[in-house]
XYZ file of C-alpha atoms in Angstrom:
764
model
C -22.470 -10.288 -9.627
C -23.311 -13.207 -11.880
C -24.013 -16.408 -9.965
C -21.247 -18.207 -11.827
C -18.702 -15.808 -10.327
C -19.907 -16.408 -6.782
C -19.175 -20.081 -6.651
C -16.375 -21.491 -4.535
C -13.341 -22.616 -6.478
C -11.403 -25.625 -5.249
C -7.756 -24.737 -5.719
C -5.435 -27.256 -4.113
C -2.176 -25.911 -2.817
C -2.793 -22.168 -2.762
C -3.512 -21.358 0.853
C -4.001 -23.137 4.130
C -4.787 -21.782 7.546
C -4.939 -25.052 9.383
C -7.800 -26.897 11.113
C -9.114 -30.387 11.378
C -12.327 -29.152 9.843
C -13.220 -26.596 7.222
C -13.722 -23.028 8.460
C -14.336 -19.759 6.693
C -12.214 -16.669 6.429
C -14.291 -13.568 5.846
C -12.155 -11.289 3.684
C -9.011 -12.431 5.403
C -9.538 -11.669 9.087
C -12.468 -12.154 11.451
C -12.844 -15.910 11.089
C -9.092 -16.403 10.814
C -8.602 -15.160 14.344
C -10.851 -17.739 15.906
C -9.699 -20.446 13.528
C -6.022 -20.130 14.329
C -6.717 -20.239 18.039
C -8.567 -23.523 17.567
C -6.170 -25.438 15.383
C -2.674 -24.589 16.407
C -0.977 -26.059 19.454
C 0.094 -23.101 21.590
C 3.439 -24.700 22.365
C 4.283 -27.524 19.955
C 7.438 -29.178 21.270
C 10.960 -28.952 19.895
C 13.907 -31.249 20.614
C 17.461 -29.954 20.153
C 19.915 -32.732 19.313
C 22.581 -30.222 18.241
C 23.656 -26.775 19.402
C 26.592 -24.445 19.564
C 27.425 -20.988 18.214
C 27.654 -20.527 14.459
C 28.859 -17.309 12.791
C 27.408 -16.496 9.387
C 28.883 -13.272 8.044
C 28.344 -10.574 10.682
C 25.483 -12.553 12.221
C 25.631 -15.287 14.843
C 23.147 -18.163 15.013
C 23.276 -20.010 18.325
C 21.375 -22.369 20.573
C 20.915 -20.623 23.895
C 19.251 -21.137 27.267
C 17.914 -18.605 29.746
C 18.047 -19.257 33.494
C 18.359 -22.969 32.918
C 15.175 -23.077 30.844
C 14.670 -25.120 27.730
C 16.899 -24.224 24.743
C 15.946 -21.932 21.900
C 17.451 -20.560 18.684
C 18.838 -17.019 18.748
C 20.230 -14.646 16.099
C 22.436 -11.655 16.950
C 24.807 -9.304 15.136
C 28.510 -8.821 15.807
C 28.111 -5.033 16.118
C 25.767 -5.451 19.119
C 26.150 -9.022 20.354
C 23.846 -8.570 23.351
C 20.877 -7.303 21.293
C 18.603 -10.086 20.061
C 17.395 -9.702 16.462
C 15.359 -12.897 16.371
C 14.800 -15.796 18.747
C 12.486 -18.738 19.075
C 10.400 -19.496 22.154
C 12.177 -21.769 24.684
C 11.091 -25.356 24.212
C 8.640 -24.470 21.420
C 8.903 -25.459 17.754
C 9.680 -22.561 15.454
C 8.703 -24.378 12.234
C 5.582 -26.242 11.108
C 4.335 -27.632 7.807
C 0.894 -28.631 6.581
C -0.940 -30.044 3.596
C -4.221 -28.279 2.870
C -7.077 -27.982 0.438
C -8.485 -24.542 -0.178
C -11.502 -22.859 -1.748
C -11.229 -19.273 -2.998
C -14.042 -16.928 -3.964
C -13.574 -13.542 -5.617
C -16.338 -11.038 -4.923
C -17.227 -7.386 -4.364
C -18.089 -4.423 -6.569
C -15.693 -4.081 -8.222
C -14.479 -7.651 -7.966
C -11.093 -7.895 -6.318
C -11.901 -9.016 -2.767
C -11.319 -12.616 -1.733
C -12.974 -15.138 0.561
C -10.749 -18.091 1.463
C -11.894 -21.397 2.972
C -9.443 -24.162 3.689
C -9.114 -27.584 5.237
C -5.935 -29.034 6.716
C -5.328 -32.612 5.639
C -2.007 -33.150 7.441
C -0.153 -31.102 10.042
C 3.462 -31.506 11.210
C 3.989 -29.101 14.117
C 6.493 -31.010 16.286
C 10.106 -30.191 15.479
C 13.568 -31.553 16.032
C 16.894 -29.836 15.365
C 19.305 -32.608 14.471
C 22.407 -30.948 13.046
C 24.165 -27.691 12.184
C 26.269 -28.004 9.030
C 28.382 -25.758 6.850
C 27.567 -25.993 3.163
C 29.161 -23.758 0.486
C 29.505 -20.871 2.907
C 25.979 -21.283 4.273
C 24.819 -22.510 7.655
C 22.306 -25.349 7.353
C 20.050 -26.530 10.164
C 18.703 -30.016 9.533
C 15.826 -31.621 11.365
C 12.356 -33.132 11.142
C 8.780 -31.953 11.430
C 6.199 -34.506 12.542
C 2.640 -35.011 13.711
C -0.263 -37.494 13.514
C 1.910 -40.260 12.103
C 3.440 -38.061 9.391
C 6.951 -36.713 9.128
C 9.100 -34.652 6.795
C 12.679 -33.537 6.924
C 13.569 -29.895 6.548
C 16.581 -27.698 5.954
C 16.791 -24.115 7.219
C 19.591 -22.422 5.320
C 21.217 -19.175 6.465
C 23.378 -17.116 4.102
C 24.961 -13.719 4.585
C 23.755 -11.385 1.823
C 25.359 -8.193 3.167
C 26.888 -6.747 6.310
C 23.474 -6.139 7.855
C 21.257 -8.790 6.227
C 21.067 -12.524 6.755
C 18.857 -14.577 4.476
C 17.000 -17.665 5.642
C 15.323 -20.286 3.513
C 13.199 -23.238 4.612
C 12.983 -26.273 2.341
C 11.197 -29.497 3.078
C 13.365 -32.512 2.482
C 11.512 -35.775 1.953
C 9.728 -37.757 -0.726
C 6.458 -36.276 0.534
C 7.611 -32.643 0.666
C 5.812 -31.703 -2.555
C 2.468 -32.555 -0.959
C 2.893 -29.854 1.702
C 1.733 -26.372 0.775
C 1.881 -24.379 3.998
C 4.810 -23.389 6.222
C 4.713 -21.493 9.499
C 7.320 -19.687 11.560
C 6.709 -19.112 15.276
C 9.110 -16.917 17.241
C 9.365 -14.676 20.279
C 8.125 -11.132 20.777
C 7.932 -8.920 23.854
C 4.566 -7.960 25.297
C 5.505 -4.280 25.112
C 6.866 -4.503 21.559
C 5.119 -2.361 18.943
C 4.938 -3.493 15.311
C 4.902 -1.218 12.259
C 4.829 -1.643 8.503
C 3.214 -4.538 6.593
C 2.651 -2.227 3.651
C -0.064 0.379 3.310
C -2.228 -0.510 6.299
C -5.038 2.038 6.595
C -6.621 1.531 10.013
C -3.905 0.625 12.511
C -0.324 1.867 12.626
C 0.725 -0.487 15.444
C -0.149 -4.095 14.528
C 0.667 -5.632 17.912
C -2.286 -7.710 19.057
C -3.603 -8.057 15.497
C -3.537 -10.538 12.656
C -2.765 -9.126 9.220
C -3.326 -10.904 5.880
C -0.718 -10.078 3.253
C -2.996 -10.254 0.249
C -3.391 -7.659 -2.489
C -7.112 -6.889 -2.752
C -9.641 -4.094 -2.980
C -9.589 -2.217 0.294
C -13.378 -2.071 0.303
C -15.912 0.687 0.928
C -16.451 1.418 4.596
C -13.874 -1.058 5.905
C -15.762 -1.667 9.154
C -17.557 1.665 9.487
C -20.633 0.587 11.484
C -23.889 0.200 9.562
C -22.433 1.645 6.368
C -20.111 -1.318 5.764
C -22.924 -3.768 6.397
C -25.112 -1.938 3.872
C -22.346 -2.060 1.286
C -21.850 -5.767 1.947
C -25.542 -6.350 1.316
C -25.844 -4.213 -1.814
C -22.409 -4.634 -3.383
C -21.805 -8.371 -2.978
C -19.685 -8.128 0.164
C -17.530 -5.231 -1.014
C -17.405 -3.412 2.325
C -13.911 -4.598 3.227
C -12.324 -4.886 6.671
C -9.821 -2.827 8.673
C -7.088 -5.121 7.308
C -7.869 -5.166 3.591
C -5.479 -3.111 1.470
C -4.349 -2.819 -2.129
C -0.664 -2.592 -1.196
C 0.465 -4.918 1.606
C 4.021 -6.102 2.179
C 5.317 -9.076 4.218
C 7.653 -6.847 6.232
C 7.728 -5.129 9.602
C 9.888 -3.121 12.000
C 9.363 -3.130 15.758
C 9.967 -0.641 18.543
C 12.799 -2.891 19.698
C 14.506 -2.515 16.303
C 13.713 -6.019 15.138
C 12.876 -6.384 11.478
C 12.250 -9.235 9.080
C 10.507 -9.789 5.770
C 9.584 -12.585 3.407
C 10.824 -12.721 -0.158
C 7.888 -14.924 -1.202
C 5.057 -13.604 -3.358
C 2.490 -16.123 -2.108
C -0.216 -15.185 0.366
C 0.877 -15.004 3.994
C -0.554 -14.020 7.369
C 1.378 -12.171 10.085
C -0.157 -12.909 13.477
C 0.780 -10.725 16.478
C -2.225 -11.622 18.636
C -0.403 -13.568 21.352
C 1.691 -11.084 23.369
C 4.861 -13.158 23.644
C 5.125 -14.365 20.055
C 4.747 -13.836 16.319
C 3.405 -16.438 13.913
C 4.002 -16.046 10.195
C 2.098 -18.446 7.958
C 3.007 -18.773 4.284
C 0.986 -20.657 1.717
C 3.819 -22.400 -0.102
C 6.241 -25.260 0.578
C 9.405 -23.178 0.317
C 9.909 -20.095 2.445
C 12.555 -17.389 2.092
C 13.124 -14.186 4.000
C 15.670 -11.946 5.657
C 16.486 -10.672 9.121
C 17.905 -7.164 9.241
C 20.239 -5.297 11.546
C 20.206 -1.534 12.079
C 20.783 0.921 14.898
C 17.733 3.039 14.053
C 14.385 2.475 12.323
C 15.592 4.532 9.356
C 18.647 2.254 9.120
C 16.292 -0.732 8.929
C 14.220 0.913 6.187
C 17.431 1.545 4.273
C 18.379 -2.118 4.575
C 14.916 -3.283 3.549
C 14.726 -1.021 0.505
C 18.162 -2.152 -0.616
C 16.310 -5.386 -1.415
C 12.955 -4.028 -2.598
C 14.329 -1.188 -4.686
C 13.808 2.513 -4.037
C 11.536 5.019 -5.634
C 12.913 7.346 -8.286
C 12.967 11.054 -7.432
C 9.985 13.089 -8.576
C 10.596 15.500 -11.451
C 10.829 19.152 -10.421
C 7.578 20.162 -12.135
C 5.568 18.182 -9.580
C 6.656 20.617 -6.859
C 5.398 23.667 -8.746
C 1.813 23.384 -7.526
C -1.358 21.324 -7.410
C -2.413 18.508 -9.712
C -6.079 19.287 -10.351
C -8.607 16.678 -11.489
C -10.845 17.915 -14.314
C -13.657 16.020 -16.020
C -16.282 16.943 -18.575
C -14.538 17.858 -21.823
C -12.446 20.561 -23.432
C -14.699 23.527 -22.728
C -15.042 22.610 -19.066
C -11.277 22.189 -18.747
C -10.487 25.522 -20.401
C -12.913 27.301 -18.086
C -11.360 25.525 -15.073
C -7.947 26.704 -16.230
C -9.127 30.310 -16.553
C -10.724 30.186 -13.123
C -7.667 28.625 -11.461
C -5.417 31.207 -13.080
C -7.614 34.089 -11.889
C -7.574 32.618 -8.367
C -3.791 32.530 -8.378
C -3.563 28.750 -7.961
C -0.113 27.404 -8.831
C -0.790 24.474 -11.166
C 1.570 21.574 -11.789
C -0.899 19.684 -13.995
C -4.497 19.005 -14.904
C -5.346 15.330 -14.870
C -8.167 13.914 -16.916
C -9.558 10.617 -15.689
C -12.235 10.676 -18.403
C -9.878 11.342 -21.331
C -10.941 8.033 -22.908
C -14.649 8.876 -22.528
C -17.316 8.775 -19.822
C -19.760 5.974 -19.117
C -22.686 6.288 -16.727
C -23.100 3.417 -14.257
C -25.288 2.906 -11.171
C -22.570 4.328 -8.901
C -21.862 7.470 -10.924
C -19.713 8.532 -13.835
C -16.949 6.093 -14.750
C -14.702 5.902 -17.793
C -14.417 3.719 -20.879
C -11.568 1.269 -20.385
C -10.384 1.600 -23.959
C -7.194 3.579 -23.697
C -7.593 6.056 -26.546
C -8.477 9.739 -26.559
C -12.209 10.444 -26.873
C -12.091 13.161 -29.527
C -15.788 13.896 -29.109
C -15.657 14.690 -25.395
C -12.237 16.258 -25.795
C -12.446 18.010 -29.129
C -9.616 20.516 -29.685
C -7.369 18.469 -27.403
C -4.224 20.077 -28.757
C -5.669 23.522 -27.979
C -6.204 22.424 -24.405
C -2.683 21.028 -24.142
C -1.229 24.264 -25.521
C -3.284 26.345 -23.076
C -1.901 24.318 -20.179
C 1.646 24.608 -21.481
C 1.226 28.364 -21.643
C 0.644 28.231 -17.877
C 3.636 25.876 -17.433
C 1.234 23.058 -16.532
C 1.239 19.433 -17.648
C -1.372 16.885 -18.784
C -2.035 13.721 -16.766
C -4.354 10.866 -17.775
C -5.679 7.517 -16.525
C -5.109 3.866 -17.443
C -5.430 0.392 -15.950
C -4.690 -3.178 -16.975
C -8.391 -3.717 -17.736
C -9.931 -3.534 -21.233
C -13.681 -3.148 -21.729
C -15.536 -5.578 -23.972
C -18.479 -3.199 -24.539
C -19.199 -2.905 -28.280
C -18.124 0.404 -29.721
C -15.399 0.792 -27.106
C -13.723 -2.590 -27.360
C -11.103 -2.356 -30.088
C -8.189 -2.783 -27.647
C -10.009 -5.682 -25.968
C -10.453 -7.366 -29.345
C -6.793 -6.843 -30.264
C -5.683 -8.393 -26.992
C -8.191 -11.251 -27.214
C -7.139 -12.169 -30.755
C -3.450 -12.164 -29.811
C -3.973 -14.207 -26.634
C -2.905 -11.352 -24.359
C -5.754 -11.607 -21.833
C -5.978 -13.619 -18.628
C -8.046 -16.715 -19.444
C -10.572 -18.997 -17.837
C -10.102 -22.750 -17.639
C -11.967 -23.111 -20.959
C -9.591 -20.732 -22.735
C -12.029 -17.812 -22.996
C -11.038 -14.369 -21.640
C -11.623 -14.141 -17.905
C -14.178 -11.345 -17.602
C -14.016 -9.518 -14.276
C -16.959 -7.463 -13.088
C -16.676 -3.837 -12.049
C -20.089 -2.226 -11.483
C -22.564 -3.163 -14.217
C -19.937 -4.073 -16.813
C -17.174 -6.594 -17.364
C -13.619 -6.281 -18.624
C -10.676 -8.435 -19.581
C -7.351 -8.213 -17.771
C -4.019 -8.049 -19.601
C -1.912 -11.140 -18.844
C 1.326 -9.598 -17.611
C 2.921 -13.044 -17.248
C 3.105 -12.995 -21.067
C 6.085 -10.938 -22.265
C 4.388 -10.307 -25.618
C 1.329 -8.916 -23.822
C 3.589 -6.647 -21.795
C 5.217 -5.365 -24.962
C 1.783 -4.759 -26.477
C 0.346 -2.779 -23.543
C 3.578 -0.781 -23.327
C 3.009 0.102 -26.962
C -0.470 1.364 -26.101
C 0.979 3.532 -23.336
C 3.737 4.943 -25.515
C 1.535 5.632 -28.537
C -1.836 6.629 -27.072
C -0.864 8.359 -23.833
C 2.593 9.788 -24.468
C 2.696 10.473 -28.205
C -0.902 11.235 -29.132
C -2.207 12.745 -25.881
C 1.086 14.405 -24.791
C 0.776 13.035 -21.258
C 3.348 13.783 -18.578
C 1.860 11.119 -16.338
C -1.218 9.139 -15.371
C -3.025 7.227 -12.702
C -2.060 3.580 -13.250
C -5.091 2.123 -11.535
C -6.077 -1.328 -10.243
C -3.944 -4.475 -10.062
C -5.787 -6.373 -7.306
C -8.241 -8.612 -9.141
C -6.210 -11.437 -10.697
C -8.325 -14.570 -10.004
C -6.747 -17.534 -8.252
C -8.254 -19.933 -10.791
C -7.044 -17.983 -13.830
C -5.018 -19.566 -16.626
C -1.858 -17.570 -17.310
C 0.764 -17.729 -20.025
C 2.732 -20.981 -20.017
C 0.834 -22.106 -16.903
C 2.338 -19.466 -14.622
C 1.006 -19.966 -11.102
C -1.787 -17.463 -10.259
C -1.173 -18.067 -6.548
C 2.262 -16.494 -7.014
C 1.157 -13.981 -9.613
C -1.756 -12.594 -7.620
C 0.447 -10.537 -5.290
C 3.070 -10.092 -7.987
C 0.656 -8.612 -10.535
C 0.819 -5.023 -9.177
C 4.622 -5.203 -9.183
C 4.520 -6.240 -12.834
C 1.950 -3.524 -13.625
C 4.250 -0.865 -12.149
C 7.200 -2.364 -14.036
C 5.311 -2.201 -17.344
C 4.520 1.475 -16.821
C 8.114 2.221 -15.804
C 9.545 0.441 -18.829
C 7.125 2.287 -21.099
C 8.276 5.721 -19.944
C 11.926 4.674 -20.031
C 11.605 3.273 -23.543
C 9.879 6.487 -24.626
C 12.868 8.477 -23.349
C 10.701 10.146 -20.676
C 11.824 8.246 -17.610
C 12.913 11.314 -15.639
C 9.962 13.519 -16.605
C 6.797 11.389 -16.436
C 5.017 10.477 -13.204
C 2.556 7.588 -12.927
C 0.877 6.733 -9.653
C -0.254 3.302 -8.471
C -2.673 2.264 -5.758
C -1.857 -1.466 -5.769
C 1.540 -2.737 -4.792
C 3.635 -5.420 -3.165
C 7.172 -5.852 -1.878
C 9.120 -4.738 -4.955
C 6.672 -2.175 -6.332
C 8.817 0.764 -5.091
C 11.559 -0.384 -7.461
C 9.335 0.519 -10.411
C 6.560 2.898 -9.378
C 7.163 6.656 -9.416
C 4.378 7.511 -6.948
C 1.667 5.817 -4.871
C -1.750 6.878 -3.671
C -3.977 5.205 -1.102
C -6.934 4.191 -3.221
C -10.539 5.203 -2.744
C -11.229 6.647 0.712
C -14.731 7.629 1.761
C -15.501 11.328 1.847
C -15.846 11.195 5.635
C -14.012 12.101 8.840
C -13.922 8.557 10.218
C -10.989 6.309 11.016
C -12.335 3.289 9.133
C -12.234 4.606 5.568
C -12.117 8.414 5.815
C -9.546 11.162 6.239
C -7.900 9.588 9.289
C -6.964 6.515 7.236
C -5.162 8.797 4.789
C -2.699 9.608 7.577
C -2.306 6.040 8.836
C -1.836 4.668 5.320
C 0.933 7.108 4.461
C 2.749 6.380 7.730
C 2.526 2.585 7.554
C 3.380 2.492 3.851
C 6.439 4.639 4.463
C 7.815 2.032 6.863
C 7.629 -0.604 4.091
C 9.383 1.304 1.317
C 6.407 3.167 -0.220
C 8.284 6.397 0.382
C 6.284 8.702 -1.933
C 2.628 8.409 -0.931
C -0.438 10.632 -1.041
C -4.235 10.427 -1.042
C -7.102 11.787 -3.119
C -7.694 15.236 -1.631
C -11.180 15.119 -0.150
C -11.559 11.370 -0.648
C -13.189 9.582 -3.576
C -16.269 7.561 -2.646
C -19.515 9.544 -2.362
C -23.072 8.214 -2.297
C -26.601 9.578 -2.511
C -30.166 8.298 -2.607
C -33.197 9.380 -4.616
C -36.025 10.650 -2.414
C -39.219 12.071 -3.914
C -37.375 12.754 -7.128
C -34.535 14.579 -5.385
C -30.901 13.534 -4.938
C -30.084 13.396 -1.228
C -26.366 13.072 -0.343
C -25.603 10.318 2.159
C -21.798 10.401 1.994
C -20.332 13.539 0.432
C -17.514 15.816 1.478
C -18.449 19.114 3.060
C -16.456 22.301 2.446
C -14.827 21.867 5.855
C -13.734 18.271 5.194
C -12.383 19.197 1.786
C -10.420 22.158 3.153
C -8.940 20.141 6.029
C -7.908 17.428 3.555
C -6.248 20.111 1.403
C -4.275 21.231 4.469
C -3.217 17.641 5.138
C -2.093 16.878 1.587
C -0.101 20.100 1.272
C 2.350 18.393 3.630
C 2.711 15.138 1.685
C 4.542 14.194 -1.509
C 1.832 15.439 -3.886
C -1.196 17.729 -3.651
C -3.678 16.154 -6.069
C -7.441 16.499 -6.207
C -10.162 14.151 -7.352
C -13.667 15.263 -8.301
C -14.919 12.055 -6.683
C -17.289 9.297 -7.617
C -20.267 11.678 -7.744
C -18.957 15.213 -8.349
C -22.426 16.765 -8.249
C -22.834 16.134 -4.503
C -19.227 16.702 -3.384
C -17.428 19.957 -2.626
C -15.020 20.893 -5.432
C -12.148 23.363 -5.425
C -14.437 26.056 -6.867
C -17.674 25.258 -5.032
C -17.540 28.548 -3.135
C -15.201 31.564 -3.175
C -14.008 30.565 0.306
C -13.082 27.050 -0.787
C -11.353 28.360 -3.911
C -9.298 30.870 -1.940
C -8.382 28.217 0.628
C -7.242 25.836 -2.086
C -5.161 28.565 -3.735
C -3.550 29.308 -0.367
C -2.469 25.729 0.293
C -1.338 25.106 -3.257
C 1.047 27.978 -2.529
C 1.986 26.398 0.815
C 2.763 23.195 -1.086
C 4.923 25.183 -3.536
C 6.641 27.079 -0.714
C 7.729 23.756 0.782
C 9.050 22.477 -2.552
C 12.689 23.246 -1.741
C 12.626 20.821 1.197
C 10.395 18.252 -0.502
C 13.000 17.977 -3.280
C 15.633 17.188 -0.646
C 13.387 14.515 0.844
C 12.531 12.835 -2.459
C 16.248 12.733 -3.239
C 16.815 11.139 0.165
C 14.046 8.639 -0.579
C 15.738 7.689 -3.852
C 19.075 7.191 -2.101
C 17.975 5.545 1.155
C 14.284 4.603 0.952
C 13.406 6.945 3.822
C 9.807 8.153 3.497
C 8.964 11.803 2.944
C 6.141 11.629 5.524
C 7.329 9.819 8.644
C 5.751 8.278 11.704
C 7.231 10.021 14.741
C 8.908 6.863 16.008
C 11.151 6.864 12.913
C 12.726 10.124 14.090
C 12.325 9.537 17.833
C 12.770 5.784 18.344
C 13.695 6.083 22.033
C 10.530 7.989 22.931
C 7.895 5.377 23.789
C 5.139 7.993 23.527
C 5.661 8.090 19.755
C 4.860 4.392 19.278
C 1.114 4.953 19.399
C 0.899 8.204 17.400
C -1.001 7.651 14.175
C -2.685 11.047 13.617
C 0.347 13.334 13.454
C 3.605 13.003 11.582
C 7.002 14.373 10.696
C 7.613 15.877 7.284
C 11.198 14.765 6.914
C 13.114 15.372 10.125
C 12.381 19.091 10.448
C 8.618 19.681 10.470
C 5.994 18.369 12.890
C 2.467 18.259 11.428
C -0.741 17.587 13.376
C -3.630 17.947 10.918
C -7.166 18.614 12.113
C -9.083 15.408 11.405
C -12.368 16.074 13.188
C -15.280 18.243 12.146
C -15.796 21.619 13.820
C -12.466 21.555 15.638
C -10.272 24.651 15.766
C -7.514 23.109 17.861
C -5.714 19.799 18.085
C -3.865 17.936 20.825
C -0.241 17.537 19.765
C 2.601 15.484 21.170
C 5.877 17.402 20.987
C 9.005 15.208 21.145
C 11.845 16.489 23.304
C 13.075 19.843 22.058
C 11.884 23.335 21.301
C 9.378 23.848 18.505
C 8.229 26.944 16.633
C 4.756 27.499 15.148
C 5.284 28.312 11.464
C 2.303 30.698 11.365
C 2.843 32.689 14.561
C 6.471 32.100 15.646
C 5.120 31.017 19.037
C 7.595 28.749 20.837
C 6.683 25.437 22.477
C 9.269 24.095 24.931
C 9.174 20.359 25.577
C 12.494 19.422 27.200
C 11.344 15.856 27.887
C 8.480 15.541 25.427
C 5.007 16.888 26.181
C 1.367 16.926 25.106
C -0.008 20.393 24.344
C -3.211 21.816 22.918
C -2.427 23.759 19.749
C -4.676 26.282 18.048
C -5.509 25.190 14.491
C -8.215 27.372 12.975
C -9.207 26.640 9.394
C -6.354 27.813 7.210
C -3.762 27.543 9.991
C -3.155 23.829 10.693
C -0.812 22.877 13.519
C 2.636 22.812 11.886
C 5.876 23.345 13.772
C 9.582 23.397 12.948
C 12.514 22.716 15.201
C 13.910 25.866 16.760
C 17.019 26.879 14.865
C 16.138 24.742 11.849
C 17.395 26.247 8.604
C 14.595 24.375 6.813
C 12.021 25.972 9.088
C 13.501 29.421 8.618
C 13.468 29.118 4.834
C 9.919 27.736 4.811
C 8.680 30.643 6.927
C 10.476 33.093 4.640
C 8.784 31.473 1.627
C 5.383 31.757 3.302
C 5.978 35.445 3.891
C 7.062 35.882 0.276
C 3.802 34.248 -0.819
C 1.916 36.605 1.550
C 0.603 33.573 3.458
C 1.533 34.899 6.927
């Protein structure tokens, strides 16, 4: 990293965490925890000078008391008037405002992680509620926020947006309101309440007791894995990440008590669940908007949430026909891979070519040229390859991002964009060059409609027309700098989290404009609240090729489950993981992190029961097990590609359901069994729809797995053995390699058809 990119950037008004003195935030979490404990009053006072009960649509906002205690604000729904959807803490302010100054540093390899340091200059944490008023059909709460000799008025405006959604908006109302840039909400939670969602969180499914930054950023390499993360931080400019860093967060959650809220804002926020009896949401803006939802089940709440965010389009039928296999190395290599896969009997949906635009060698391995045109040297006879795949009823998938390389000889798209003013700029007007490994690239300015039209043209012409692509990995979206200059002075503090939404929208518009909207699949790793409206598929980014729960296979389960709660209903991971590392020792390459045959095969078993079974050769293919590394691995992969195909009939039903309701294909057990408290802590097993229970083996050298069976009778899909659990029960289930623990409900027509398909495929 160049020293000029490591400096701290003073950016007034972007973020503020509060404190009388400056304190650091290391990648969003560790220092924040201590900092918030120091600055915030635990119970800033509130004075109610008005009260009453105020209907707003089907919701009721009221000032209540409990056992003669101090008053508090409560929100309920007419359908269940005794169930509390939201309430403040008795006698404690539920709003606060602050004026801050903030420094932001972007770092990591690749750049796209963020260090935030802030200083609070003024804090108004004491609150009064002075009046409830009706205004154009809305309910308006008026009052003041004060502290340290400062004061500002506020309005909290409630409007009914639908039968089961009430919108709230907080606006500061004084001559000094523009100087405030941070708002906080503090409200009640139960000590035994479990919290799910917040986007694609990779380490923890239940966020109770934690503090989660809602910031799009690189998820890091290691993410807290002891020793390894520290080594990455030292060698890759702090790029190790934390258990809370993610490329696709969302300011939204659902709890075990069926409480759900989300913010509409794009600006950075923090959701703090550390104190058992409360939640604190801090937003780095001076206007806050969000919604409180009502539903009788968690799936009802997801349906309400995705009515706002938008829902993912159904996958085209060809995706369900088999595996999407990553191939790199040129035409001859690809044709030989096709012959081998065909001989092995692997059902193939597509080959995807990450290196279609050419390969570049960097210190971390083989990467690609970010100049989105077919490399006709590496892929000579491209049309022959495409025709060979078509003959096997397989498609072509490619790779693209919003980055453009400035390396001479591969920079014609960069130069086109630079000349037209389509790149994100620095303060001096030059293109903002963002570092990846040992090279830099410009980033397309998606706030510029002309730039969006231009990059859509590249997609339509180079990928769809010339390369005959049926889809692609639409990578990145996390690295927009906070001190960037955007078109017409668009605010980068808003655009940072919005950029991945816009990137998905650009790709969606490109395929729609090309007349391929129902047939092409692109998959994103970055995302935010409204990304599901545009994206056709998500994947979880670059996991380590390990068994661990920090950045390995276990996070692939947690990420799919948490993302599904927040509207990312079609999610999958790189089969086998992506990141692999080696060292040179006495002239030999010694693998340090590289997937073994066992890890790869267990990951294949896992992904056969998700939305998509897609492989990746990995960062360093030479040290990582591939689908054809041994005859055993090849046969295993062929088997589970057939399992994936055999389940296609039900997967199609689920992706249709996702398009209509937002329900995820892969579901945390609490979504289907919300009254079973045992399911609230289950993050390593899942439901596939409502009919299949899957408990993948996620530990090396294990041939069984401990499974929680919700109340009912379950049937092993491989053996027909019956497990009775009339009240829910933990059982040890045999799961030898090739026979993962998968069960269907007894009497399920889906289970019966799946088993029949397995028999037809000679898989049992």
